Amino acid sequence: GHDPARLAAAPELPRRPAPKAGDLVLEVDRARKEFGGLVAVNDISFSLRAGEIMGLIGPNGAGKSTTFNLISGVAPLSGGTVRFMGDRIDGLPAREIARRGMARSFQHVQLLPDMSVLENVALGAHLRSSAGVVSAALRLDRTAEASLLREAARQIERVGLGDVIDQPAGSLPLGRQRIVEIARALCCDPIALLLDEPAAGLRYQEKQALAAVLDQLRREGMSLLLVEHDMDFVMNLTDHLLVMDFGTPLAEGVPADIQRNPAVLEAYLGGLDETWSVPDAVPQGEAS
Ligand code: ADP
Ligand code: MG
């Protein structure tokens, strides 16, 4: 295990000033992405305010992950603009966008299963802030290393994983692995956290636990953008939803209105994607 006393003695990392609740954090204006003849993201516009959870939902292939990639600098836009904290960020490298306070997860868990939760969370910060793990490890002196581990331990406590801090990440159930990834993203002291399908593959109780963590982060002032497939998950958690379908905005508003929106209902009933209507509870005998 790690040495809590050594970490507690390390200097704390500096924190960036947080925006005020309700401040505009992210403004996406007519974001567009074409892959050859396919318009994967067709002039999508929305904004995210500080202390808000926004959901980007829609069936598979709707363009949700691509939209995420455009915002976080992973893929270049074919058109439109993205502003973060008032500044244009479209065209900036992903690393620079991350440095400014936008943290993201990917659609599939990316943990090193044999390393501890603490090491995984601390490594995330290395990976985001440098060219690579090895060069970062060689460059950091012992104090800087301890500061980083201290920050990692703080974020692990924050998301409620203190009891498994020294366990191999791969030994945790999937729901807790997802929360490890969130702790890793929090190590960058983000203003906004972007999560791609965080509830995918989770059991009902795990989804509840994840929702509780995200709700807590919102109360602490974090701005969150969730890409989700799981309608039940976003209905109970988000302040604001944008429904995408075939790259195009279908509906936008508060969850209660989205649930009653005729275009959205039609998309459901039309069986655009039958997994939209699958209930949260896994039927008896089918639990994996
Ligand atoms: P979602 O996340 O909503 O399921 P995606 O953003 O992954 O949807 O994909 C949107 C559309 O763009 C899909 O038709 C997909 O096949 C296509 N697409 C995504 N990435 C690429 C790529 N790199 N090259 C070509 N087509 C892509
Ligand atoms: Mg996707």
PDB file of C-alpha atoms and ligand atoms in Angstrom, residues 33-36 38-41 57-69 107 196-197 227 229 244 247, ligand 1:
ATOM      1  CA  LYS A  33     -18.272  16.942 -38.975  1.00  0.00           C
ATOM      2  CA  GLU A  34     -18.262  15.239 -42.327  1.00  0.00           C
ATOM      3  CA  PHE A  35     -16.613  11.910 -43.031  1.00  0.00           C
ATOM      4  CA  GLY A  36     -16.491  11.805 -46.820  1.00  0.00           C
ATOM      5  CA  LEU A  38     -21.486  11.253 -44.341  1.00  0.00           C
ATOM      6  CA  VAL A  39     -22.542  14.179 -42.150  1.00  0.00           C
ATOM      7  CA  ALA A  40     -21.879  12.680 -38.714  1.00  0.00           C
ATOM      8  CA  VAL A  41     -22.531  15.972 -36.868  1.00  0.00           C
ATOM      9  CA  ILE A  57     -28.537  11.564 -26.073  1.00  0.00           C
ATOM     10  CA  GLY A  58     -29.568   9.608 -29.117  1.00  0.00           C
ATOM     11  CA  PRO A  59     -29.368   6.179 -30.678  1.00  0.00           C
ATOM     12  CA  ASN A  60     -26.160   4.494 -31.819  1.00  0.00           C
ATOM     13  CA  GLY A  61     -24.608   6.324 -34.734  1.00  0.00           C
ATOM     14  CA  ALA A  62     -26.357   9.611 -33.861  1.00  0.00           C
ATOM     15  CA  GLY A  63     -23.007  11.428 -33.729  1.00  0.00           C
ATOM     16  CA  LYS A  64     -22.649  11.779 -29.963  1.00  0.00           C
ATOM     17  CA  SER A  65     -19.076  10.513 -29.631  1.00  0.00           C
ATOM     18  CA  THR A  66     -18.032  12.474 -32.704  1.00  0.00           C
ATOM     19  CA  THR A  67     -19.479  15.634 -31.141  1.00  0.00           C
ATOM     20  CA  PHE A  68     -17.450  14.858 -28.033  1.00  0.00           C
ATOM     21  CA  ASN A  69     -14.317  14.437 -30.111  1.00  0.00           C
ATOM     22  CA  GLN A 107     -16.377   5.194 -24.242  1.00  0.00           C
ATOM     23  CA  ASP A 196     -18.968   9.245 -22.921  1.00  0.00           C
ATOM     24  CA  GLU A 197     -21.616   6.677 -21.927  1.00  0.00           C
ATOM     25  CA  VAL A 227     -23.161  11.396 -23.724  1.00  0.00           C
ATOM     26  CA  HIS A 229     -27.688   6.018 -24.599  1.00  0.00           C
ATOM     27  CA  MET A 244     -29.468  13.911 -31.585  1.00  0.00           C
ATOM     28  CA  GLY A 247     -26.181  13.862 -36.615  1.00  0.00           C
TER      29      GLY A 247
HETATM   30  P1  ADP B   1     -22.636   7.720 -31.483  1.00  0.00           P
HETATM   31  O1  ADP B   1     -21.547   8.016 -30.528  1.00  0.00           O
HETATM   32  O2  ADP B   1     -23.829   8.599 -31.324  1.00  0.00           O
HETATM   33  O3  ADP B   1     -23.036   6.273 -31.477  1.00  0.00           O
HETATM   34  P2  ADP B   1     -20.648   8.307 -33.517  1.00  0.00           P
HETATM   35  O4  ADP B   1     -20.323   9.731 -33.278  1.00  0.00           O
HETATM   36  O5  ADP B   1     -19.701   7.294 -32.999  1.00  0.00           O
HETATM   37  O6  ADP B   1     -22.124   8.005 -32.968  1.00  0.00           O
HETATM   38  O7  ADP B   1     -20.824   8.069 -35.074  1.00  0.00           O
HETATM   39  C1  ADP B   1     -21.636   8.890 -35.886  1.00  0.00           C
HETATM   40  C2  ADP B   1     -21.518   8.456 -37.318  1.00  0.00           C
HETATM   41  O8  ADP B   1     -20.234   8.796 -37.816  1.00  0.00           O
HETATM   42  C3  ADP B   1     -21.668   6.969 -37.526  1.00  0.00           C
HETATM   43  O9  ADP B   1     -22.361   6.753 -38.731  1.00  0.00           O
HETATM   44  C4  ADP B   1     -20.245   6.476 -37.617  1.00  0.00           C
HETATM   45  O10 ADP B   1     -20.165   5.309 -38.376  1.00  0.00           O
HETATM   46  C5  ADP B   1     -19.565   7.645 -38.293  1.00  0.00           C
HETATM   47  N1  ADP B   1     -18.149   7.780 -37.909  1.00  0.00           N
HETATM   48  C6  ADP B   1     -17.669   7.986 -36.672  1.00  0.00           C
HETATM   49  N2  ADP B   1     -16.342   8.092 -36.670  1.00  0.00           N
HETATM   50  C7  ADP B   1     -15.959   7.950 -37.966  1.00  0.00           C
HETATM   51  C8  ADP B   1     -14.694   7.968 -38.650  1.00  0.00           C
HETATM   52  N3  ADP B   1     -13.554   8.175 -37.975  1.00  0.00           N
HETATM   53  N4  ADP B   1     -14.693   7.796 -39.988  1.00  0.00           N
HETATM   54  C9  ADP B   1     -15.840   7.597 -40.668  1.00  0.00           C
HETATM   55  N5  ADP B   1     -17.057   7.581 -40.102  1.00  0.00           N
HETATM   56  C10 ADP B   1     -17.126   7.748 -38.760  1.00  0.00           C
END
